[in-house]
CSV table of C-alpha atoms in Angstrom, one decimal:
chain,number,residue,atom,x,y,z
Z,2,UNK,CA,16.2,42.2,35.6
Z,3,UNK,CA,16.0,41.3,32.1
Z,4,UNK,CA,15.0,38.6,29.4
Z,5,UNK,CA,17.9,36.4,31.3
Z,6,UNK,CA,16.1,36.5,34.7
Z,7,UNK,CA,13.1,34.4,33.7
Z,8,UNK,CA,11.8,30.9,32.1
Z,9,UNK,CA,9.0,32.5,29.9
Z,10,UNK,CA,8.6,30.7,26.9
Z,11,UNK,CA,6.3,29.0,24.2
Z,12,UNK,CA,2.7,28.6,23.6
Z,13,UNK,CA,0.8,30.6,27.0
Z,14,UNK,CA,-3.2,30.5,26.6
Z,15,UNK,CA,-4.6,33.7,27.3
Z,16,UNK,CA,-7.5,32.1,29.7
Z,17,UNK,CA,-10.5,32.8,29.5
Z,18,UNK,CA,-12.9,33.6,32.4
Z,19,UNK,CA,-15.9,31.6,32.5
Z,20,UNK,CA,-18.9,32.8,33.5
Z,21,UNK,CA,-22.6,31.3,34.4
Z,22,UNK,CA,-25.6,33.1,32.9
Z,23,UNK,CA,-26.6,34.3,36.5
Z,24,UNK,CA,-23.7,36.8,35.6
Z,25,UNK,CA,-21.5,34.8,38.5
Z,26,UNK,CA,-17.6,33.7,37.9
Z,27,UNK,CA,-17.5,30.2,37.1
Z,28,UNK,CA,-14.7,29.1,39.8
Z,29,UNK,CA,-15.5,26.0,38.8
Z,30,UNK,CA,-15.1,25.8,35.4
Z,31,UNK,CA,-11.7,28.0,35.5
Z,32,UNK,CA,-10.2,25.2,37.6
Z,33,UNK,CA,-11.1,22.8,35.3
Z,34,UNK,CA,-10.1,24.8,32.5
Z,35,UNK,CA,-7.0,25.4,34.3
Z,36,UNK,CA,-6.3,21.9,34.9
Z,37,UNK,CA,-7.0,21.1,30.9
Z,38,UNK,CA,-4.1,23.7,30.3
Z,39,UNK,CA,-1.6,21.6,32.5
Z,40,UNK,CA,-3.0,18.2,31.1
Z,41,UNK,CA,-2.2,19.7,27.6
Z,42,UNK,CA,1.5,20.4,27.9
Z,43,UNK,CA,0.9,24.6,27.6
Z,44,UNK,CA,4.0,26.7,29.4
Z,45,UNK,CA,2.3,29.4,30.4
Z,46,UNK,CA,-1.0,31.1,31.5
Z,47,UNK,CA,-1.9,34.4,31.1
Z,48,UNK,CA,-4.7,35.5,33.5
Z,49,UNK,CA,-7.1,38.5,33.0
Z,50,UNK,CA,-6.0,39.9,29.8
Z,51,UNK,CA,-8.2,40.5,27.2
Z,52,UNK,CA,-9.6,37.0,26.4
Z,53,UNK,CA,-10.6,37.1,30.5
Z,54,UNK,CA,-13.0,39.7,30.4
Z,55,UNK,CA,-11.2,41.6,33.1
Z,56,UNK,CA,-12.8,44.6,32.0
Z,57,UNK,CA,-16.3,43.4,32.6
Z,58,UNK,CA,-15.2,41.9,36.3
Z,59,UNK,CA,-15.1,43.7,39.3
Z,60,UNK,CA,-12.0,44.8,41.7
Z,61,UNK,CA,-12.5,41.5,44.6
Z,62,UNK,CA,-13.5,39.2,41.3
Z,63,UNK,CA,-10.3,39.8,39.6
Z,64,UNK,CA,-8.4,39.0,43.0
Z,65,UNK,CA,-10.4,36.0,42.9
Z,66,UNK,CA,-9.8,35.0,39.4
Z,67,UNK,CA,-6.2,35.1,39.8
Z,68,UNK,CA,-6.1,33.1,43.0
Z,69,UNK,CA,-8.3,30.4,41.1
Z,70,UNK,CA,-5.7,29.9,38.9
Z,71,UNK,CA,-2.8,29.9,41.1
Z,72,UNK,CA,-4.2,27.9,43.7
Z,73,UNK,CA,-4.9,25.3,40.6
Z,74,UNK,CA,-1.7,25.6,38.5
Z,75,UNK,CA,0.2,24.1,41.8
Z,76,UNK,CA,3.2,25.6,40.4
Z,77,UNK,CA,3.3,23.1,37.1
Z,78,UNK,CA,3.1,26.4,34.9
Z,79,UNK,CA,4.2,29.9,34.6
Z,80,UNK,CA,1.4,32.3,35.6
Z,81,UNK,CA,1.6,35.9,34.6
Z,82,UNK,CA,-1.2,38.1,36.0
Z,83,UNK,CA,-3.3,40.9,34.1
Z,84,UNK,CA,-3.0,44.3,36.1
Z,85,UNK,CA,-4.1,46.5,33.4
Z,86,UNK,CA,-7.0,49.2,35.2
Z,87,UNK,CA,-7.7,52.6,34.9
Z,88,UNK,CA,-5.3,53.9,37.4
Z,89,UNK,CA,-2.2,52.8,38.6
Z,90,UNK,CA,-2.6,52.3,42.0
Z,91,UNK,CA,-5.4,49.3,40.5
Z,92,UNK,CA,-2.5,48.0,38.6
Z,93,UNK,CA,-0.3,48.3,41.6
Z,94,UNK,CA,-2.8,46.6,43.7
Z,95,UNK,CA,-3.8,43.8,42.0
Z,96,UNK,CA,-0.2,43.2,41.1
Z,97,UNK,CA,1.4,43.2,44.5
Z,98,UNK,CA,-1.9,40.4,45.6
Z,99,UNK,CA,-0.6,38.6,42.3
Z,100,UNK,CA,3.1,38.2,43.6
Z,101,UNK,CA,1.9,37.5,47.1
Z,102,UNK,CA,-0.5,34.5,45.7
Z,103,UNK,CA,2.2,33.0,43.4
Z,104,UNK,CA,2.6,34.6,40.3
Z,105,UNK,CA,6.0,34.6,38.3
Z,106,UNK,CA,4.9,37.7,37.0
Z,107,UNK,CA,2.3,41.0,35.9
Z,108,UNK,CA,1.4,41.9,32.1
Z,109,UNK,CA,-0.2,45.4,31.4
Z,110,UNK,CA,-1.3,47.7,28.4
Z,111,UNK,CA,-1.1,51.4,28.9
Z,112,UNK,CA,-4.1,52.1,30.5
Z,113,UNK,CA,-7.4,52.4,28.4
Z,114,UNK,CA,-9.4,55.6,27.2
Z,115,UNK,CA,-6.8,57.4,28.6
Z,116,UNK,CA,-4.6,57.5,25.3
Z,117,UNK,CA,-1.5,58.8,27.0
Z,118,UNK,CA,1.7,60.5,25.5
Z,119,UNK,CA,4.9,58.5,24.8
Z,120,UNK,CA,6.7,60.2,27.8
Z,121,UNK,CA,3.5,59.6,30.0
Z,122,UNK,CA,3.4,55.8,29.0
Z,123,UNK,CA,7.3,55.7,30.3
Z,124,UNK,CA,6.6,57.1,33.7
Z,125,UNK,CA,3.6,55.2,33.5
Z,126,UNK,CA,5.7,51.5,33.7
Z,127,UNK,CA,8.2,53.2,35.6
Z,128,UNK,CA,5.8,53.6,38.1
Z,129,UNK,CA,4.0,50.4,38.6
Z,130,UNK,CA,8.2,48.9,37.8
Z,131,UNK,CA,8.8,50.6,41.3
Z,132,UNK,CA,5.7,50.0,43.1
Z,133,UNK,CA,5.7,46.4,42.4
Z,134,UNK,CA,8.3,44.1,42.8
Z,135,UNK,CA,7.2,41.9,40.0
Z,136,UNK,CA,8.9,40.8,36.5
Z,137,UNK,CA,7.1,43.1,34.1
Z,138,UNK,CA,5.4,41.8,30.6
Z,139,UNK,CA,4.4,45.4,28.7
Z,140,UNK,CA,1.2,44.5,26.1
Z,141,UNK,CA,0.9,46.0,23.1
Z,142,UNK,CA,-3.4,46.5,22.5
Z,143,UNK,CA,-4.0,49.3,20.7
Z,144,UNK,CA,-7.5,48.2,19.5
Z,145,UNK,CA,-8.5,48.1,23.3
Z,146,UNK,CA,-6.2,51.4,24.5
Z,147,UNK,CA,-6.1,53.8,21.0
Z,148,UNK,CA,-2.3,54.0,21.3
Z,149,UNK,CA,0.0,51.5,19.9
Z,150,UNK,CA,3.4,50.4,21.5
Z,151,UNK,CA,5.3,50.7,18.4
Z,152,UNK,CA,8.8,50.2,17.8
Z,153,UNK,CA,11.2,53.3,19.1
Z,154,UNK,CA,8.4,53.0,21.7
Z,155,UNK,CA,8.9,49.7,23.0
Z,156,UNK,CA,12.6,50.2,22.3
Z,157,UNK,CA,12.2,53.0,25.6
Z,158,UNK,CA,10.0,51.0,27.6
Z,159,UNK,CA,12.4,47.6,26.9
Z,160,UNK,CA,14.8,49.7,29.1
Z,161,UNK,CA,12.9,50.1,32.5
Z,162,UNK,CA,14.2,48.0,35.3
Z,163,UNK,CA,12.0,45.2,35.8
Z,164,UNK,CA,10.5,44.8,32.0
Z,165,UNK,CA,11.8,41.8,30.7
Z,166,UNK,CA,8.7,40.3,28.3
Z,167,UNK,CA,6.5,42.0,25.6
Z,168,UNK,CA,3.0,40.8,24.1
Z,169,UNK,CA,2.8,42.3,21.2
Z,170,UNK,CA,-0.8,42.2,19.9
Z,171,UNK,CA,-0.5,45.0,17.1
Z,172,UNK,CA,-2.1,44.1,13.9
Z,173,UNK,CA,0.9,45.0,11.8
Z,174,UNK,CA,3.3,42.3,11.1
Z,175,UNK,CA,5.8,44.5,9.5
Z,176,UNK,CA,5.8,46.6,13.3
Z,177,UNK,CA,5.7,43.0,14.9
Z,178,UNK,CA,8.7,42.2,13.4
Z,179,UNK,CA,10.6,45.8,13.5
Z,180,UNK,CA,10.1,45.4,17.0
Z,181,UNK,CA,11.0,42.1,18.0
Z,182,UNK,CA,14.0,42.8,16.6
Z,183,UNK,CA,14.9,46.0,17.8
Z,184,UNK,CA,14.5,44.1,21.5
Z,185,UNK,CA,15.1,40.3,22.0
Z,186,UNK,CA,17.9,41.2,23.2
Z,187,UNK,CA,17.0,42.8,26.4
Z,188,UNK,CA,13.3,41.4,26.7
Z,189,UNK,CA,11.4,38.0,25.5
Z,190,UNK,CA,8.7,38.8,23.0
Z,191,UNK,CA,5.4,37.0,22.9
Z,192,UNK,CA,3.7,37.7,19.2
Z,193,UNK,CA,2.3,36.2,16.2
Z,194,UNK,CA,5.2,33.6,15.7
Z,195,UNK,CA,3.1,30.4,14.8
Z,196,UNK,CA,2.5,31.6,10.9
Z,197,UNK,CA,5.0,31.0,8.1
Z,198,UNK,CA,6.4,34.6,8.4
Z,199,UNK,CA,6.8,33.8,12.3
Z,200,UNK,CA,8.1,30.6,11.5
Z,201,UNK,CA,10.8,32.4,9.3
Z,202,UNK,CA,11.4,34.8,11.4
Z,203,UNK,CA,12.5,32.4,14.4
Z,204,UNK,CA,14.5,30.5,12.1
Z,205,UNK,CA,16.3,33.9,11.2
Z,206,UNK,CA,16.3,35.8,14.2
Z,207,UNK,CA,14.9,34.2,16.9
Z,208,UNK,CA,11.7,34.8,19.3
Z,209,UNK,CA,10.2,33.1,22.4
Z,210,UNK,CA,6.4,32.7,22.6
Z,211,UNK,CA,2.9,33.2,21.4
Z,212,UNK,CA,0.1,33.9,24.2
Z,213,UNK,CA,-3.3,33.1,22.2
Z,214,UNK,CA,-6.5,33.5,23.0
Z,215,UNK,CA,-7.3,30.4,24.9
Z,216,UNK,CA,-6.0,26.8,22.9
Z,217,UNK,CA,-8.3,25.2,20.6
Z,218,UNK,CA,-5.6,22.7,19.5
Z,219,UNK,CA,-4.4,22.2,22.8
Z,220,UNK,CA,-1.4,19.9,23.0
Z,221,UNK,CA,-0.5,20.8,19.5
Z,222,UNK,CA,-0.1,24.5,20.2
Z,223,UNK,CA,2.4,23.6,22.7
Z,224,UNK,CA,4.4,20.8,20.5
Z,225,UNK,CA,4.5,23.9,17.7
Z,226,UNK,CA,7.2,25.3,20.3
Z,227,UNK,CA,8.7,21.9,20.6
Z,228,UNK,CA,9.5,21.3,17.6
Z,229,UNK,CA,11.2,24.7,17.0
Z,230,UNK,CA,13.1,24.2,20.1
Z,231,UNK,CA,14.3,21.3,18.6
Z,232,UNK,CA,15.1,22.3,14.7
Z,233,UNK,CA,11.8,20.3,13.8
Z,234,UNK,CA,10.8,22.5,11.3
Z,235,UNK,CA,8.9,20.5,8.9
Z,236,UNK,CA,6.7,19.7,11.7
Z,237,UNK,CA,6.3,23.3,13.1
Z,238,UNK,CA,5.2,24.5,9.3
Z,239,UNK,CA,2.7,22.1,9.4
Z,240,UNK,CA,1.3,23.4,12.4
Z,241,UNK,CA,2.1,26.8,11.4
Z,242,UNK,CA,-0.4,26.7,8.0
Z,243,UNK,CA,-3.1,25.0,10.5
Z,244,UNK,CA,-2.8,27.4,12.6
Z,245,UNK,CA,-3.1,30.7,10.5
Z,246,UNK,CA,-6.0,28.5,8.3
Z,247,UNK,CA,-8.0,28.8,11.4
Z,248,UNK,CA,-7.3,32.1,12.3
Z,249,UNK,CA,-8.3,33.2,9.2
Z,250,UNK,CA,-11.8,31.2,9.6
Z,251,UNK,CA,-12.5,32.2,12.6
Z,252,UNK,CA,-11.1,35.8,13.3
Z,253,UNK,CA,-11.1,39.3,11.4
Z,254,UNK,CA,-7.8,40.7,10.5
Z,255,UNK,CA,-5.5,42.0,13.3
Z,256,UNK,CA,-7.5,39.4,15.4
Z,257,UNK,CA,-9.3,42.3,17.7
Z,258,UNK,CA,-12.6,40.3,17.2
Z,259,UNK,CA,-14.8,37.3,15.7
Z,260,UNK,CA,-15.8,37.0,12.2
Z,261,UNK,CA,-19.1,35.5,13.4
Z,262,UNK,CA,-19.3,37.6,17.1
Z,263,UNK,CA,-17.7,39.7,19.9
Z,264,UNK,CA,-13.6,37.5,20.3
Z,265,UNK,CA,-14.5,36.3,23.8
Z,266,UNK,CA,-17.7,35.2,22.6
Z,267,UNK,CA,-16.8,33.4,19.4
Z,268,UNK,CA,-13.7,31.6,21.2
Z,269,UNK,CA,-16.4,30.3,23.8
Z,270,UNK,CA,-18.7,29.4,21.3
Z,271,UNK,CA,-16.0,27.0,19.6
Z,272,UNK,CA,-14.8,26.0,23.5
Z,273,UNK,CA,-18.1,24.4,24.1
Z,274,UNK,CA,-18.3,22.8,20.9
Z,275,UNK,CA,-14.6,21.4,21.6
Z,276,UNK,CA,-16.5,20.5,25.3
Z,277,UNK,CA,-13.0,22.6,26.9
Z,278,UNK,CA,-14.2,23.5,30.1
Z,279,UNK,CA,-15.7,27.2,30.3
Z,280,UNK,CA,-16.7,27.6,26.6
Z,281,UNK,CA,-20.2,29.1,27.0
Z,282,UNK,CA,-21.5,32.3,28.6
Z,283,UNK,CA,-19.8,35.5,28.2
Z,284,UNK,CA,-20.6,38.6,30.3
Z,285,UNK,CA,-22.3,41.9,29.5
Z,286,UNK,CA,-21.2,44.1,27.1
Z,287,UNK,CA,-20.6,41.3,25.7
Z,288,UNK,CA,-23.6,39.0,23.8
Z,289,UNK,CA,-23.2,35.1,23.3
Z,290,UNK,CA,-23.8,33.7,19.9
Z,291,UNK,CA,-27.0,32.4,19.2
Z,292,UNK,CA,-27.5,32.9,15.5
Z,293,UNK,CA,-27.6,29.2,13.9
Z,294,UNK,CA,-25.5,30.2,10.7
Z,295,UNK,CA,-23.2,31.9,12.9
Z,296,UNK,CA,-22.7,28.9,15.0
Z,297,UNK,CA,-22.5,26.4,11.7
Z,298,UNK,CA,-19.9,28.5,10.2
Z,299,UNK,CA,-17.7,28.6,13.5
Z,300,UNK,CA,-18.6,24.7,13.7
Z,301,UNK,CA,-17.4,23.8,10.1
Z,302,UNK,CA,-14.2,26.0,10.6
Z,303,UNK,CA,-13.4,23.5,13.5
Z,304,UNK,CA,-14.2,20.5,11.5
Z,305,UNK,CA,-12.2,21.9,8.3
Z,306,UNK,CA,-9.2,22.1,11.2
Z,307,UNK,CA,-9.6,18.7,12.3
Z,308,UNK,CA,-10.9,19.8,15.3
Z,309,UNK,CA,-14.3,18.2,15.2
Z,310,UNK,CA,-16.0,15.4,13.3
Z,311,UNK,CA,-18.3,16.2,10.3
């Protein structure tokens, strides 16, 4: 299995998961969310990764997440599933439910706290590559796991049998980079390609996807890919400068959290405002938004993307 063995491609939203203030999962809302993916043109989902709080569910509401999603998606999407735990027999667990519900596919960091060595994070996908029989996307966090998947690194890991994507989430772009070209040839490589440097680089070199936090623009984050795919790239800068204008509003450098709040809190903040389905109520550690200039600046950032009225 490699890079030639799957569809993966384009803009993927990394969904959130919605919550109600009784601390409950928002089933819900995450269909309806799900079904505002699909009605937006996105190619991808990616399900319990960072932006979905799968850290702050439990074991049975991550199984339950995930078969929200797939039960919704009806197959109109690629769904990857996050696996990333503590152990690996989580990881394999939740993985093998994953495939056995519909999934195309698992994504997983190294696991967190744990700060394992290089040859440790090898037998590490090895493992859950042989327990699980499951196209593998490795993901790069190293503000939520203290070690970074760097390039020799990912080079290794880019040779396991059953790897075939990588979401890079390093805040380097000079490592981002490095690595995507070191191994597009053997795996697909999600990453900050929807700037003017990632623009360039596809251009030059090539590259297949972005998985964002959620989609504030929606459809436009999807016809950003369309337009590369088709040599549009007048129309794909255009969206490019948008898109790093809001970043930059919104987010603190390396994008690892909100300018104005925790990242799964700020991204809900601007969801509701954008009235997407499951903006709103984050769960513990995590702390909504509440502070009025917070909430304004977030708000004019949207209207100086064209995202909301004045």
């Amino acid at each position: 299995m490699d890079r030639d063995s799957i569809d993966w491609k384009g803009y993927w939203a990394a969904v959130p998961t919605p919550f109600v203030d009784d601390d409950k999962v928002d089933f819900e809302s995450l269909d309806q969310l799900t079904s505002w993916y699909i009605e937006e043109g996105l190619h991808g989902l990616f399900v319990n990764g960072t932006t979905g709080e799968w850290f702050s569910q439990t074991f049975s509401e991550r199984l339950a997440v995930a078969e929200t999603v797939l039960g919704a998606v009806e197959s109109h999407v690629n769904v990857v599933i996050g696996v990333t735990a503590l152990t690996a027999k989580e990881s394999i667990e939740i993985g093998n439910h994953a495939m056995e519900n519909g999934a195309v596919g698992i994504a997983l960091s190294v696991p967190p706290y744990v700060k394992p060595l290089e040859n440790e994070t090898v037998a590490f996908y090895e493992k859950i590559s042989h327990s699980v029989e499951a196209p593998i996307m490795m993901y790069n966090w190293p503000h939520g796991t203290s070690i970074a998947i760097g390039t020799e690194l990912a080079d290794r890991l880019s040779d396991i049998e059953g790897v075939v994507a990588f979401k890079d989430s390093t805040p380097s772009a000079d490592q981002f980079f490095a690595t995507a070209e070191r191994i597009l040839d053997r795996v697909r490589v999600f990453g900050n390609f929807m700037s003017l440097r990632g623009l360039s680089f596809l251009k030059e070199t090539g590259g297949d996807g972005m998985i964002g936090g959620g989609s504030l623009f929606g459809r436009a984050d999807a016809q950003y890919w369309e337009d590369v795919w088709a040599g549009d790239w007048a129309a794909a800068e255009k969206h490019a400068v948008a898109t790093e204008s809001l970043f930059n509003s919104l987010w603190a450098p390396g994008g690892w959290r909100g300018l104005h709040g925790g990242y799964q809190s700020e991204l809900k903040a601007a969801m509701k405002m954008l009235s997407i389905p499951g903006g709103g109520a984050v769960r513990s550690p995590r702390l909504p938004i509440t502070d009025e200039d917070d909430l304004s600046a977030i708000r004019l950032a949207l209207v100086q993307a064209g995202l909301l009225e004045n």
